[in-house]
mmCIF file with all atom_site columns, C-alpha atoms in Angstrom:
data_model
loop_
_atom_site.group_PDB
_atom_site.id
_atom_site.type_symbol
_atom_site.label_atom_id
_atom_site.label_alt_id
_atom_site.label_comp_id
_atom_site.label_asym_id
_atom_site.label_entity_id
_atom_site.label_seq_id
_atom_site.pdbx_PDB_ins_code
_atom_site.Cartn_x
_atom_site.Cartn_y
_atom_site.Cartn_z
_atom_site.occupancy
_atom_site.B_iso_or_equiv
_atom_site.pdbx_formal_charge
_atom_site.auth_seq_id
_atom_site.auth_comp_id
_atom_site.auth_asym_id
_atom_site.auth_atom_id
_atom_site.pdbx_PDB_model_num
ATOM 1   C CA . UNK A 1 1   ? 8.734   101.087 33.581 1.00 52.00 ? 1315 UNK A CA 1
ATOM 2   C CA . UNK A 1 2   ? 5.239   102.499 33.918 1.00 79.00 ? 1316 UNK A CA 1
ATOM 3   C CA . UNK A 1 3   ? 3.723   104.433 31.081 1.00 92.00 ? 1317 UNK A CA 1
ATOM 4   C CA . UNK A 1 4   ? 1.842   107.695 31.169 1.00 95.00 ? 1318 UNK A CA 1
ATOM 5   C CA . UNK A 1 5   ? -1.100  107.536 33.534 1.00 95.00 ? 1319 UNK A CA 1
ATOM 6   C CA . UNK A 1 6   ? -4.100  109.813 33.730 1.00 97.00 ? 1320 UNK A CA 1
ATOM 7   C CA . UNK A 1 7   ? -6.875  110.234 36.247 1.00 96.00 ? 1321 UNK A CA 1
ATOM 8   C CA . UNK A 1 8   ? -9.733  110.060 36.465 1.00 96.00 ? 1322 UNK A CA 1
ATOM 9   C CA . UNK A 1 9   ? -10.394 107.749 33.533 1.00 95.00 ? 1323 UNK A CA 1
ATOM 10  C CA . UNK A 1 10  ? -13.940 109.066 33.271 1.00 95.00 ? 1324 UNK A CA 1
ATOM 11  C CA . UNK A 1 11  ? -15.535 112.216 34.617 1.00 96.00 ? 1325 UNK A CA 1
ATOM 12  C CA . UNK A 1 12  ? -19.140 113.294 34.432 1.00 97.00 ? 1326 UNK A CA 1
ATOM 13  C CA . UNK A 1 13  ? -19.889 116.786 35.623 1.00 96.00 ? 1327 UNK A CA 1
ATOM 14  C CA . UNK A 1 14  ? -22.617 119.376 35.495 1.00 96.00 ? 1328 UNK A CA 1
ATOM 15  C CA . UNK A 1 15  ? -22.369 122.442 33.330 1.00 96.00 ? 1329 UNK A CA 1
ATOM 16  C CA . UNK A 1 16  ? -20.740 125.277 35.244 1.00 96.00 ? 1330 UNK A CA 1
ATOM 17  C CA . UNK A 1 17  ? -18.657 123.099 37.547 1.00 97.00 ? 1331 UNK A CA 1
ATOM 18  C CA . UNK A 1 18  ? -14.861 123.103 37.606 1.00 97.00 ? 1332 UNK A CA 1
ATOM 19  C CA . UNK A 1 19  ? -12.884 119.938 36.839 1.00 98.00 ? 1333 UNK A CA 1
ATOM 20  C CA . UNK A 1 20  ? -9.267  118.933 37.331 1.00 98.00 ? 1334 UNK A CA 1
ATOM 21  C CA . UNK A 1 21  ? -7.577  116.325 35.189 1.00 98.00 ? 1335 UNK A CA 1
ATOM 22  C CA . UNK A 1 22  ? -4.291  114.774 36.223 1.00 97.00 ? 1336 UNK A CA 1
ATOM 23  C CA . UNK A 1 23  ? -1.385  113.419 34.215 1.00 97.00 ? 1337 UNK A CA 1
ATOM 24  C CA . UNK A 1 24  ? 1.594   111.437 35.502 1.00 96.00 ? 1338 UNK A CA 1
ATOM 25  C CA . UNK A 1 25  ? 4.251   111.329 32.766 1.00 96.00 ? 1339 UNK A CA 1
ATOM 26  C CA . UNK A 1 26  ? 6.904   108.705 32.300 1.00 94.00 ? 1340 UNK A CA 1
ATOM 27  C CA . UNK A 1 27  ? 9.666   109.233 34.837 1.00 92.00 ? 1341 UNK A CA 1
ATOM 28  C CA . UNK A 1 28  ? 12.501  111.291 33.385 1.00 90.00 ? 1342 UNK A CA 1
ATOM 29  C CA . UNK A 1 29  ? 10.473  112.757 30.546 1.00 91.00 ? 1343 UNK A CA 1
ATOM 30  C CA . UNK A 1 30  ? 10.952  116.515 30.493 1.00 90.00 ? 1344 UNK A CA 1
ATOM 31  C CA . UNK A 1 31  ? 8.333   117.352 27.886 1.00 89.00 ? 1345 UNK A CA 1
ATOM 32  C CA . UNK A 1 32  ? 4.610   116.992 28.567 1.00 92.00 ? 1346 UNK A CA 1
ATOM 33  C CA . UNK A 1 33  ? 1.710   117.688 26.246 1.00 91.00 ? 1347 UNK A CA 1
ATOM 34  C CA . UNK A 1 34  ? -2.050  117.995 26.621 1.00 94.00 ? 1348 UNK A CA 1
ATOM 35  C CA . UNK A 1 35  ? -4.408  117.243 23.734 1.00 93.00 ? 1349 UNK A CA 1
ATOM 36  C CA . UNK A 1 36  ? -8.169  117.136 23.301 1.00 94.00 ? 1350 UNK A CA 1
ATOM 37  C CA . UNK A 1 37  ? -9.941  114.607 21.091 1.00 92.00 ? 1351 UNK A CA 1
ATOM 38  C CA . UNK A 1 38  ? -13.548 115.342 20.323 1.00 89.00 ? 1352 UNK A CA 1
ATOM 39  C CA . UNK A 1 39  ? -15.834 112.735 18.794 1.00 82.00 ? 1353 UNK A CA 1
ATOM 40  C CA . UNK A 1 40  ? -15.006 112.286 15.121 1.00 76.00 ? 1354 UNK A CA 1
ATOM 41  C CA . UNK A 1 41  ? -12.235 114.866 15.248 1.00 80.00 ? 1355 UNK A CA 1
ATOM 42  C CA . UNK A 1 42  ? -8.471  114.667 15.205 1.00 81.00 ? 1356 UNK A CA 1
ATOM 43  C CA . UNK A 1 43  ? -6.333  115.425 18.193 1.00 87.00 ? 1357 UNK A CA 1
ATOM 44  C CA . UNK A 1 44  ? -6.222  119.098 19.085 1.00 88.00 ? 1358 UNK A CA 1
ATOM 45  C CA . UNK A 1 45  ? -3.087  120.459 20.738 1.00 87.00 ? 1359 UNK A CA 1
ATOM 46  C CA . UNK A 1 46  ? -3.760  122.377 23.950 1.00 91.00 ? 1360 UNK A CA 1
ATOM 47  C CA . UNK A 1 47  ? -0.520  123.109 25.780 1.00 90.00 ? 1361 UNK A CA 1
ATOM 48  C CA . UNK A 1 48  ? 3.065   121.944 26.076 1.00 87.00 ? 1362 UNK A CA 1
ATOM 49  C CA . UNK A 1 49  ? 5.401   121.936 29.091 1.00 90.00 ? 1363 UNK A CA 1
ATOM 50  C CA . UNK A 1 50  ? 9.169   121.795 29.116 1.00 87.00 ? 1364 UNK A CA 1
ATOM 51  C CA . UNK A 1 51  ? 9.988   121.105 32.738 1.00 88.00 ? 1365 UNK A CA 1
ATOM 52  C CA . UNK A 1 52  ? 7.640   123.268 34.780 1.00 89.00 ? 1366 UNK A CA 1
ATOM 53  C CA . UNK A 1 53  ? 7.277   126.038 32.249 1.00 87.00 ? 1367 UNK A CA 1
ATOM 54  C CA . UNK A 1 54  ? 4.788   126.221 29.411 1.00 84.00 ? 1368 UNK A CA 1
ATOM 55  C CA . UNK A 1 55  ? 6.442   127.794 26.366 1.00 77.00 ? 1369 UNK A CA 1
ATOM 56  C CA . UNK A 1 56  ? 3.366   127.227 24.246 1.00 76.00 ? 1370 UNK A CA 1
ATOM 57  C CA . UNK A 1 57  ? -0.184  127.732 25.492 1.00 80.00 ? 1371 UNK A CA 1
ATOM 58  C CA . UNK A 1 58  ? -1.522  128.624 22.086 1.00 79.00 ? 1372 UNK A CA 1
ATOM 59  C CA . UNK A 1 59  ? -3.921  125.723 21.915 1.00 85.00 ? 1373 UNK A CA 1
ATOM 60  C CA . UNK A 1 60  ? -5.933  126.502 25.033 1.00 91.00 ? 1374 UNK A CA 1
ATOM 61  C CA . UNK A 1 61  ? -9.426  127.268 23.672 1.00 91.00 ? 1375 UNK A CA 1
ATOM 62  C CA . UNK A 1 62  ? -10.397 129.864 26.257 1.00 92.00 ? 1376 UNK A CA 1
ATOM 63  C CA . UNK A 1 63  ? -9.343  131.425 29.546 1.00 94.00 ? 1377 UNK A CA 1
ATOM 64  C CA . UNK A 1 64  ? -11.452 128.801 31.309 1.00 97.00 ? 1378 UNK A CA 1
ATOM 65  C CA . UNK A 1 65  ? -8.653  126.353 30.557 1.00 96.00 ? 1379 UNK A CA 1
ATOM 66  C CA . UNK A 1 66  ? -5.401  126.373 32.505 1.00 95.00 ? 1380 UNK A CA 1
ATOM 67  C CA . UNK A 1 67  ? -2.655  123.898 33.283 1.00 95.00 ? 1381 UNK A CA 1
ATOM 68  C CA . UNK A 1 68  ? 0.272   123.642 35.584 1.00 94.00 ? 1382 UNK A CA 1
ATOM 69  C CA . UNK A 1 69  ? 3.136   121.280 36.153 1.00 95.00 ? 1383 UNK A CA 1
ATOM 70  C CA . UNK A 1 70  ? 5.027   120.953 39.392 1.00 88.00 ? 1384 UNK A CA 1
ATOM 71  C CA . UNK A 1 71  ? 8.366   119.335 40.109 1.00 86.00 ? 1385 UNK A CA 1
ATOM 72  C CA . UNK A 1 72  ? 8.857   118.663 36.450 1.00 82.00 ? 1386 UNK A CA 1
ATOM 73  C CA . UNK A 1 73  ? 6.508   115.729 36.785 1.00 92.00 ? 1387 UNK A CA 1
ATOM 74  C CA . UNK A 1 74  ? 2.758   115.677 37.452 1.00 96.00 ? 1388 UNK A CA 1
ATOM 75  C CA . UNK A 1 75  ? 0.547   118.045 35.505 1.00 97.00 ? 1389 UNK A CA 1
ATOM 76  C CA . UNK A 1 76  ? -3.036  119.118 36.066 1.00 97.00 ? 1390 UNK A CA 1
ATOM 77  C CA . UNK A 1 77  ? -5.378  120.545 33.472 1.00 97.00 ? 1391 UNK A CA 1
ATOM 78  C CA . UNK A 1 78  ? -8.164  122.627 34.985 1.00 97.00 ? 1392 UNK A CA 1
ATOM 79  C CA . UNK A 1 79  ? -11.354 123.565 33.214 1.00 97.00 ? 1393 UNK A CA 1
ATOM 80  C CA . UNK A 1 80  ? -13.427 126.192 34.992 1.00 97.00 ? 1394 UNK A CA 1
ATOM 81  C CA . UNK A 1 81  ? -17.154 126.708 34.516 1.00 97.00 ? 1395 UNK A CA 1
ATOM 82  C CA . UNK A 1 82  ? -17.395 123.710 32.198 1.00 97.00 ? 1396 UNK A CA 1
ATOM 83  C CA . UNK A 1 83  ? -19.581 123.882 29.112 1.00 96.00 ? 1397 UNK A CA 1
ATOM 84  C CA . UNK A 1 84  ? -21.153 121.044 27.157 1.00 95.00 ? 1398 UNK A CA 1
ATOM 85  C CA . UNK A 1 85  ? -18.762 121.654 24.270 1.00 94.00 ? 1399 UNK A CA 1
ATOM 86  C CA . UNK A 1 86  ? -15.894 120.791 26.623 1.00 96.00 ? 1400 UNK A CA 1
ATOM 87  C CA . UNK A 1 87  ? -17.012 117.148 26.485 1.00 96.00 ? 1401 UNK A CA 1
ATOM 88  C CA . UNK A 1 88  ? -14.153 115.213 24.909 1.00 96.00 ? 1402 UNK A CA 1
ATOM 89  C CA . UNK A 1 89  ? -11.294 112.865 25.664 1.00 95.00 ? 1403 UNK A CA 1
ATOM 90  C CA . UNK A 1 90  ? -8.344  114.724 27.148 1.00 97.00 ? 1404 UNK A CA 1
ATOM 91  C CA . UNK A 1 91  ? -5.055  113.008 26.346 1.00 96.00 ? 1405 UNK A CA 1
ATOM 92  C CA . UNK A 1 92  ? -1.705  113.621 27.947 1.00 96.00 ? 1406 UNK A CA 1
ATOM 93  C CA . UNK A 1 93  ? 1.599   112.637 26.367 1.00 94.00 ? 1407 UNK A CA 1
ATOM 94  C CA . UNK A 1 94  ? 5.213   112.864 27.458 1.00 93.00 ? 1408 UNK A CA 1
ATOM 95  C CA . UNK A 1 95  ? 8.523   112.649 25.674 1.00 89.00 ? 1409 UNK A CA 1
ATOM 96  C CA . UNK A 1 96  ? 12.107  112.449 26.786 1.00 86.00 ? 1410 UNK A CA 1
ATOM 97  C CA . UNK A 1 97  ? 12.755  115.930 25.459 1.00 73.00 ? 1411 UNK A CA 1
ATOM 98  C CA . UNK A 1 98  ? 11.272  118.341 23.010 1.00 67.00 ? 1412 UNK A CA 1
ATOM 99  C CA . UNK A 1 99  ? 12.714  118.310 19.502 1.00 63.00 ? 1413 UNK A CA 1
ATOM 100 C CA . UNK A 1 100 ? 11.971  121.285 17.230 1.00 58.00 ? 1414 UNK A CA 1
ATOM 101 C CA . UNK A 1 101 ? 11.469  118.963 14.337 1.00 57.00 ? 1415 UNK A CA 1
ATOM 102 C CA . UNK A 1 102 ? 8.888   116.984 16.234 1.00 58.00 ? 1416 UNK A CA 1
ATOM 103 C CA . UNK A 1 103 ? 10.925  113.818 15.856 1.00 63.00 ? 1417 UNK A CA 1
ATOM 104 C CA . UNK A 1 104 ? 10.707  112.854 19.496 1.00 75.00 ? 1418 UNK A CA 1
ATOM 105 C CA . UNK A 1 105 ? 8.365   109.980 20.279 1.00 82.00 ? 1419 UNK A CA 1
ATOM 106 C CA . UNK A 1 106 ? 5.415   111.025 22.398 1.00 87.00 ? 1420 UNK A CA 1
ATOM 107 C CA . UNK A 1 107 ? 3.994   108.375 24.681 1.00 92.00 ? 1421 UNK A CA 1
ATOM 108 C CA . UNK A 1 108 ? 0.310   108.851 25.321 1.00 93.00 ? 1422 UNK A CA 1
ATOM 109 C CA . UNK A 1 109 ? -1.753  108.107 28.376 1.00 94.00 ? 1423 UNK A CA 1
ATOM 110 C CA . UNK A 1 110 ? -5.163  106.409 28.139 1.00 93.00 ? 1424 UNK A CA 1
ATOM 111 C CA . UNK A 1 111 ? -7.010  109.700 28.402 1.00 95.00 ? 1425 UNK A CA 1
ATOM 112 C CA . UNK A 1 112 ? -9.753  111.137 30.586 1.00 97.00 ? 1426 UNK A CA 1
ATOM 113 C CA . UNK A 1 113 ? -13.236 110.989 29.117 1.00 96.00 ? 1427 UNK A CA 1
ATOM 114 C CA . UNK A 1 114 ? -15.063 114.128 30.191 1.00 97.00 ? 1428 UNK A CA 1
ATOM 115 C CA . UNK A 1 115 ? -18.800 114.457 29.819 1.00 96.00 ? 1429 UNK A CA 1
ATOM 116 C CA . UNK A 1 116 ? -20.437 117.738 30.706 1.00 96.00 ? 1430 UNK A CA 1
ATOM 117 C CA . UNK A 1 117 ? -24.184 117.451 31.205 1.00 95.00 ? 1431 UNK A CA 1
ATOM 118 C CA . UNK B 2 1   ? -2.733  126.219 5.878  1.00 77.00 ? 1292 UNK B CA 1
ATOM 119 C CA . UNK B 2 2   ? -1.142  123.070 7.308  1.00 80.00 ? 1293 UNK B CA 1
ATOM 120 C CA . UNK B 2 3   ? -3.547  120.179 6.945  1.00 88.00 ? 1294 UNK B CA 1
ATOM 121 C CA . UNK B 2 4   ? -3.551  116.399 7.066  1.00 93.00 ? 1295 UNK B CA 1
ATOM 122 C CA . UNK B 2 5   ? -6.323  114.503 5.289  1.00 95.00 ? 1296 UNK B CA 1
ATOM 123 C CA . UNK B 2 6   ? -6.875  110.786 5.730  1.00 97.00 ? 1297 UNK B CA 1
ATOM 124 C CA . UNK B 2 7   ? -8.920  108.341 3.707  1.00 97.00 ? 1298 UNK B CA 1
ATOM 125 C CA . UNK B 2 8   ? -11.015 106.372 3.944  1.00 97.00 ? 1299 UNK B CA 1
ATOM 126 C CA . UNK B 2 9   ? -12.766 107.616 7.068  1.00 95.00 ? 1300 UNK B CA 1
ATOM 127 C CA . UNK B 2 10  ? -13.628 104.028 7.953  1.00 96.00 ? 1301 UNK B CA 1
ATOM 128 C CA . UNK B 2 11  ? -12.893 100.597 6.545  1.00 97.00 ? 1302 UNK B CA 1
ATOM 129 C CA . UNK B 2 12  ? -14.153 97.073  7.188  1.00 98.00 ? 1303 UNK B CA 1
ATOM 130 C CA . UNK B 2 13  ? -12.099 94.087  6.029  1.00 97.00 ? 1304 UNK B CA 1
ATOM 131 C CA . UNK B 2 14  ? -12.054 90.364  6.655  1.00 97.00 ? 1305 UNK B CA 1
ATOM 132 C CA . UNK B 2 15  ? -9.385  88.795  8.831  1.00 97.00 ? 1306 UNK B CA 1
ATOM 133 C CA . UNK B 2 16  ? -6.352  87.785  6.793  1.00 97.00 ? 1307 UNK B CA 1
ATOM 134 C CA . UNK B 2 17  ? -6.868  90.376  4.088  1.00 97.00 ? 1308 UNK B CA 1
ATOM 135 C CA . UNK B 2 18  ? -4.540  93.273  3.307  1.00 97.00 ? 1309 UNK B CA 1
ATOM 136 C CA . UNK B 2 19  ? -5.505  96.924  3.333  1.00 97.00 ? 1310 UNK B CA 1
ATOM 137 C CA . UNK B 2 20  ? -4.004  100.330 2.618  1.00 98.00 ? 1311 UNK B CA 1
ATOM 138 C CA . UNK B 2 21  ? -4.769  103.580 4.384  1.00 98.00 ? 1312 UNK B CA 1
ATOM 139 C CA . UNK B 2 22  ? -4.011  106.944 2.797  1.00 98.00 ? 1313 UNK B CA 1
ATOM 140 C CA . UNK B 2 23  ? -2.710  110.226 4.145  1.00 98.00 ? 1314 UNK B CA 1
ATOM 141 C CA . UNK B 2 24  ? -2.342  113.448 2.149  1.00 97.00 ? 1315 UNK B CA 1
ATOM 142 C CA . UNK B 2 25  ? -0.783  116.505 3.712  1.00 95.00 ? 1316 UNK B CA 1
ATOM 143 C CA . UNK B 2 26  ? -0.077  120.138 3.042  1.00 92.00 ? 1317 UNK B CA 1
ATOM 144 C CA . UNK B 2 27  ? 2.490   120.862 5.713  1.00 85.00 ? 1318 UNK B CA 1
ATOM 145 C CA . UNK B 2 28  ? 5.478   123.083 5.233  1.00 82.00 ? 1319 UNK B CA 1
ATOM 146 C CA . UNK B 2 29  ? 8.279   123.012 6.039  1.00 82.00 ? 1320 UNK B CA 1
ATOM 147 C CA . UNK B 2 30  ? 8.018   119.258 6.379  1.00 84.00 ? 1321 UNK B CA 1
ATOM 148 C CA . UNK B 2 31  ? 9.986   117.507 9.096  1.00 83.00 ? 1322 UNK B CA 1
ATOM 149 C CA . UNK B 2 32  ? 8.610   113.995 9.481  1.00 87.00 ? 1323 UNK B CA 1
ATOM 150 C CA . UNK B 2 33  ? 5.485   111.880 9.211  1.00 91.00 ? 1324 UNK B CA 1
ATOM 151 C CA . UNK B 2 34  ? 4.305   109.404 11.789 1.00 92.00 ? 1325 UNK B CA 1
ATOM 152 C CA . UNK B 2 35  ? 1.545   106.804 11.873 1.00 95.00 ? 1326 UNK B CA 1
ATOM 153 C CA . UNK B 2 36  ? -0.139  106.078 15.190 1.00 95.00 ? 1327 UNK B CA 1
ATOM 154 C CA . UNK B 2 37  ? -2.478  103.247 16.145 1.00 96.00 ? 1328 UNK B CA 1
ATOM 155 C CA . UNK B 2 38  ? -5.183  104.077 18.658 1.00 93.00 ? 1329 UNK B CA 1
ATOM 156 C CA . UNK B 2 39  ? -7.154  101.243 20.178 1.00 93.00 ? 1330 UNK B CA 1
ATOM 157 C CA . UNK B 2 40  ? -10.606 102.106 21.490 1.00 89.00 ? 1331 UNK B CA 1
ATOM 158 C CA . UNK B 2 41  ? -10.315 103.715 24.890 1.00 84.00 ? 1332 UNK B CA 1
ATOM 159 C CA . UNK B 2 42  ? -6.541  103.941 24.750 1.00 88.00 ? 1333 UNK B CA 1
ATOM 160 C CA . UNK B 2 43  ? -3.998  106.580 23.835 1.00 90.00 ? 1334 UNK B CA 1
ATOM 161 C CA . UNK B 2 44  ? -2.272  106.546 20.441 1.00 92.00 ? 1335 UNK B CA 1
ATOM 162 C CA . UNK B 2 45  ? 0.847   104.410 20.014 1.00 93.00 ? 1336 UNK B CA 1
ATOM 163 C CA . UNK B 2 46  ? 3.512   105.237 17.455 1.00 91.00 ? 1337 UNK B CA 1
ATOM 164 C CA . UNK B 2 47  ? 3.937   102.681 14.638 1.00 94.00 ? 1338 UNK B CA 1
ATOM 165 C CA . UNK B 2 48  ? 6.421   104.296 12.264 1.00 92.00 ? 1339 UNK B CA 1
ATOM 166 C CA . UNK B 2 49  ? 8.176   107.590 11.692 1.00 89.00 ? 1340 UNK B CA 1
ATOM 167 C CA . UNK B 2 50  ? 9.666   108.735 8.398  1.00 90.00 ? 1341 UNK B CA 1
ATOM 168 C CA . UNK B 2 51  ? 11.768  111.739 7.534  1.00 86.00 ? 1342 UNK B CA 1
ATOM 169 C CA . UNK B 2 52  ? 12.023  113.469 4.181  1.00 82.00 ? 1343 UNK B CA 1
ATOM 170 C CA . UNK B 2 53  ? 14.707  111.123 2.853  1.00 86.00 ? 1344 UNK B CA 1
ATOM 171 C CA . UNK B 2 54  ? 12.890  107.908 3.726  1.00 89.00 ? 1345 UNK B CA 1
ATOM 172 C CA . UNK B 2 55  ? 10.239  106.487 1.427  1.00 91.00 ? 1346 UNK B CA 1
ATOM 173 C CA . UNK B 2 56  ? 9.390   103.264 3.214  1.00 95.00 ? 1347 UNK B CA 1
ATOM 174 C CA . UNK B 2 57  ? 9.495   101.944 6.749  1.00 94.00 ? 1348 UNK B CA 1
ATOM 175 C CA . UNK B 2 58  ? 8.214   98.665  8.136  1.00 94.00 ? 1349 UNK B CA 1
ATOM 176 C CA . UNK B 2 59  ? 7.123   97.577  11.580 1.00 93.00 ? 1350 UNK B CA 1
ATOM 177 C CA . UNK B 2 60  ? 6.078   93.943  11.473 1.00 95.00 ? 1351 UNK B CA 1
ATOM 178 C CA . UNK B 2 61  ? 2.968   93.646  9.321  1.00 97.00 ? 1352 UNK B CA 1
ATOM 179 C CA . UNK B 2 62  ? 2.750   97.430  8.990  1.00 97.00 ? 1353 UNK B CA 1
ATOM 180 C CA . UNK B 2 63  ? 4.552   99.149  6.111  1.00 97.00 ? 1354 UNK B CA 1
ATOM 181 C CA . UNK B 2 64  ? 4.431   102.896 5.655  1.00 97.00 ? 1355 UNK B CA 1
ATOM 182 C CA . UNK B 2 65  ? 5.416   104.706 2.481  1.00 97.00 ? 1356 UNK B CA 1
ATOM 183 C CA . UNK B 2 66  ? 6.141   108.362 1.918  1.00 96.00 ? 1357 UNK B CA 1
ATOM 184 C CA . UNK B 2 67  ? 6.227   110.359 -1.302 1.00 94.00 ? 1358 UNK B CA 1
ATOM 185 C CA . UNK B 2 68  ? 7.508   113.775 -0.296 1.00 90.00 ? 1359 UNK B CA 1
ATOM 186 C CA . UNK B 2 69  ? 7.037   115.125 -3.820 1.00 91.00 ? 1360 UNK B CA 1
ATOM 187 C CA . UNK B 2 70  ? 3.313   114.429 -3.940 1.00 94.00 ? 1361 UNK B CA 1
ATOM 188 C CA . UNK B 2 71  ? 2.950   114.823 -0.161 1.00 94.00 ? 1362 UNK B CA 1
ATOM 189 C CA . UNK B 2 72  ? 1.292   111.474 0.244  1.00 96.00 ? 1363 UNK B CA 1
ATOM 190 C CA . UNK B 2 73  ? 1.791   108.609 2.629  1.00 97.00 ? 1364 UNK B CA 1
ATOM 191 C CA . UNK B 2 74  ? 0.196   105.216 2.932  1.00 98.00 ? 1365 UNK B CA 1
ATOM 192 C CA . UNK B 2 75  ? 0.041   102.592 5.643  1.00 98.00 ? 1366 UNK B CA 1
ATOM 193 C CA . UNK B 2 76  ? -0.245  99.029  4.357  1.00 98.00 ? 1367 UNK B CA 1
ATOM 194 C CA . UNK B 2 77  ? -1.374  96.302  6.713  1.00 98.00 ? 1368 UNK B CA 1
ATOM 195 C CA . UNK B 2 78  ? -0.608  92.753  5.642  1.00 97.00 ? 1369 UNK B CA 1
ATOM 196 C CA . UNK B 2 79  ? -2.516  89.650  6.691  1.00 97.00 ? 1370 UNK B CA 1
ATOM 197 C CA . UNK B 2 80  ? -4.816  91.584  8.986  1.00 97.00 ? 1371 UNK B CA 1
ATOM 198 C CA . UNK B 2 81  ? -5.684  90.302  12.437 1.00 97.00 ? 1372 UNK B CA 1
ATOM 199 C CA . UNK B 2 82  ? -8.646  91.047  14.677 1.00 97.00 ? 1373 UNK B CA 1
ATOM 200 C CA . UNK B 2 83  ? -6.308  93.022  16.935 1.00 96.00 ? 1374 UNK B CA 1
ATOM 201 C CA . UNK B 2 84  ? -5.633  95.434  14.075 1.00 97.00 ? 1375 UNK B CA 1
ATOM 202 C CA . UNK B 2 85  ? -9.102  96.887  14.646 1.00 97.00 ? 1376 UNK B CA 1
ATOM 203 C CA . UNK B 2 86  ? -8.346  100.448 15.733 1.00 96.00 ? 1377 UNK B CA 1
ATOM 204 C CA . UNK B 2 87  ? -8.079  104.013 14.498 1.00 95.00 ? 1378 UNK B CA 1
ATOM 205 C CA . UNK B 2 88  ? -4.945  104.829 12.530 1.00 97.00 ? 1379 UNK B CA 1
ATOM 206 C CA . UNK B 2 89  ? -3.802  108.418 12.768 1.00 96.00 ? 1380 UNK B CA 1
ATOM 207 C CA . UNK B 2 90  ? -1.399  110.174 10.432 1.00 95.00 ? 1381 UNK B CA 1
ATOM 208 C CA . UNK B 2 91  ? 0.630   112.950 12.072 1.00 92.00 ? 1382 UNK B CA 1
ATOM 209 C CA . UNK B 2 92  ? 2.880   115.342 10.202 1.00 90.00 ? 1383 UNK B CA 1
ATOM 210 C CA . UNK B 2 93  ? 5.500   117.510 11.881 1.00 84.00 ? 1384 UNK B CA 1
ATOM 211 C CA . UNK B 2 94  ? 6.645   120.856 10.616 1.00 78.00 ? 1385 UNK B CA 1
ATOM 212 C CA . UNK B 2 95  ? 9.715   122.786 11.670 1.00 70.00 ? 1386 UNK B CA 1
ATOM 213 C CA . UNK B 2 96  ? 8.427   125.718 13.647 1.00 62.00 ? 1387 UNK B CA 1
ATOM 214 C CA . UNK B 2 97  ? 10.596  128.236 15.484 1.00 55.00 ? 1388 UNK B CA 1
ATOM 215 C CA . UNK B 2 98  ? 10.588  127.576 19.169 1.00 46.00 ? 1389 UNK B CA 1
ATOM 216 C CA . UNK B 2 99  ? 6.960   126.742 19.724 1.00 44.00 ? 1390 UNK B CA 1
ATOM 217 C CA . UNK B 2 100 ? 5.099   123.509 19.945 1.00 42.00 ? 1391 UNK B CA 1
ATOM 218 C CA . UNK B 2 101 ? 2.014   123.109 17.823 1.00 44.00 ? 1392 UNK B CA 1
ATOM 219 C CA . UNK B 2 102 ? 4.131   121.764 15.017 1.00 68.00 ? 1393 UNK B CA 1
ATOM 220 C CA . UNK B 2 103 ? 2.304   118.422 15.043 1.00 80.00 ? 1394 UNK B CA 1
ATOM 221 C CA . UNK B 2 104 ? -0.645  118.331 12.666 1.00 85.00 ? 1395 UNK B CA 1
ATOM 222 C CA . UNK B 2 105 ? -2.978  115.399 13.247 1.00 89.00 ? 1396 UNK B CA 1
ATOM 223 C CA . UNK B 2 106 ? -5.289  113.753 10.755 1.00 93.00 ? 1397 UNK B CA 1
ATOM 224 C CA . UNK B 2 107 ? -8.749  112.674 11.896 1.00 92.00 ? 1398 UNK B CA 1
ATOM 225 C CA . UNK B 2 108 ? -7.835  109.032 11.515 1.00 95.00 ? 1399 UNK B CA 1
ATOM 226 C CA . UNK B 2 109 ? -9.142  105.998 9.666  1.00 96.00 ? 1400 UNK B CA 1
ATOM 227 C CA . UNK B 2 110 ? -11.241 103.614 11.714 1.00 95.00 ? 1401 UNK B CA 1
ATOM 228 C CA . UNK B 2 111 ? -10.390 100.040 10.710 1.00 97.00 ? 1402 UNK B CA 1
ATOM 229 C CA . UNK B 2 112 ? -12.585 97.105  11.659 1.00 97.00 ? 1403 UNK B CA 1
ATOM 230 C CA . UNK B 2 113 ? -11.306 93.605  11.026 1.00 98.00 ? 1404 UNK B CA 1
ATOM 231 C CA . UNK B 2 114 ? -14.055 90.988  10.989 1.00 97.00 ? 1405 UNK B CA 1
ATOM 232 C CA . UNK B 2 115 ? -13.628 87.228  11.447 1.00 96.00 ? 1406 UNK B CA 1
#
C-alpha cells in the first residue's frame, strides 16, 4: 500500500505569513507524529496524535504552532506568523499503534522543506 | 538528561569497504535502540531495532550491536555500495509514563560512499 505522504514537498514563504503542512498517514495507522529537522540537527519531536486526540503536545516550540487531525487520518500542522528560525524540514510519521516502550515502527513521510525568507 | 551522541559526524569511504558507525547514549530507563537510514530528501527508514536483551541484529549488509552495560551501539556496514550514501540516525527509546517524547534522536552520521 501507499506510504506516508506529505504536501507540499517544498514551501517558501515570507516572514509573518501563515503556512499549513499536510500529512496523509498509512491507512489504518492510529498513531501520527510530527517532527522537525533543522540543518545539522537531529529530529525534534513536536506532537503526537492517537486517533484524533493529541495526548502529547510538549514538543511544540511556541503557541504559533498548532496541529489537528480529523477522521483519524489526515493531519495538518499550522505555523502562524512564520519566523526565519522556523525554516526546517517537517517530517510526519505514522505507526499502527502507540507503544509505551517506543517499540512500534514509525514510517516516515518524505517531509516538507519550509524556507521562511 | 537523556542524550544520544553519534560519531563520526561524517565519513567518506570507498565502494566495497566496510565501516562502523558509533552511538553512545544516556537514556534511562532504556527500552530499545533503533538505527534509521535517511537518504537525502527522504524520510528516515528503520534498519534494525534491539531491545535490552539483544546484543546483535543483522539486516542484510547492516549489522547493529548493542552493549547495554556501556550504553553503546554500533552499526557495521559490510561491502559498502554507492546506495549506502545517506545519514544514519541512532534513536533510543525510554519508557515514559503515558506521554510520547520517549524517542531520543541522535544527530546522525553522514556517510558518503565514493566509487
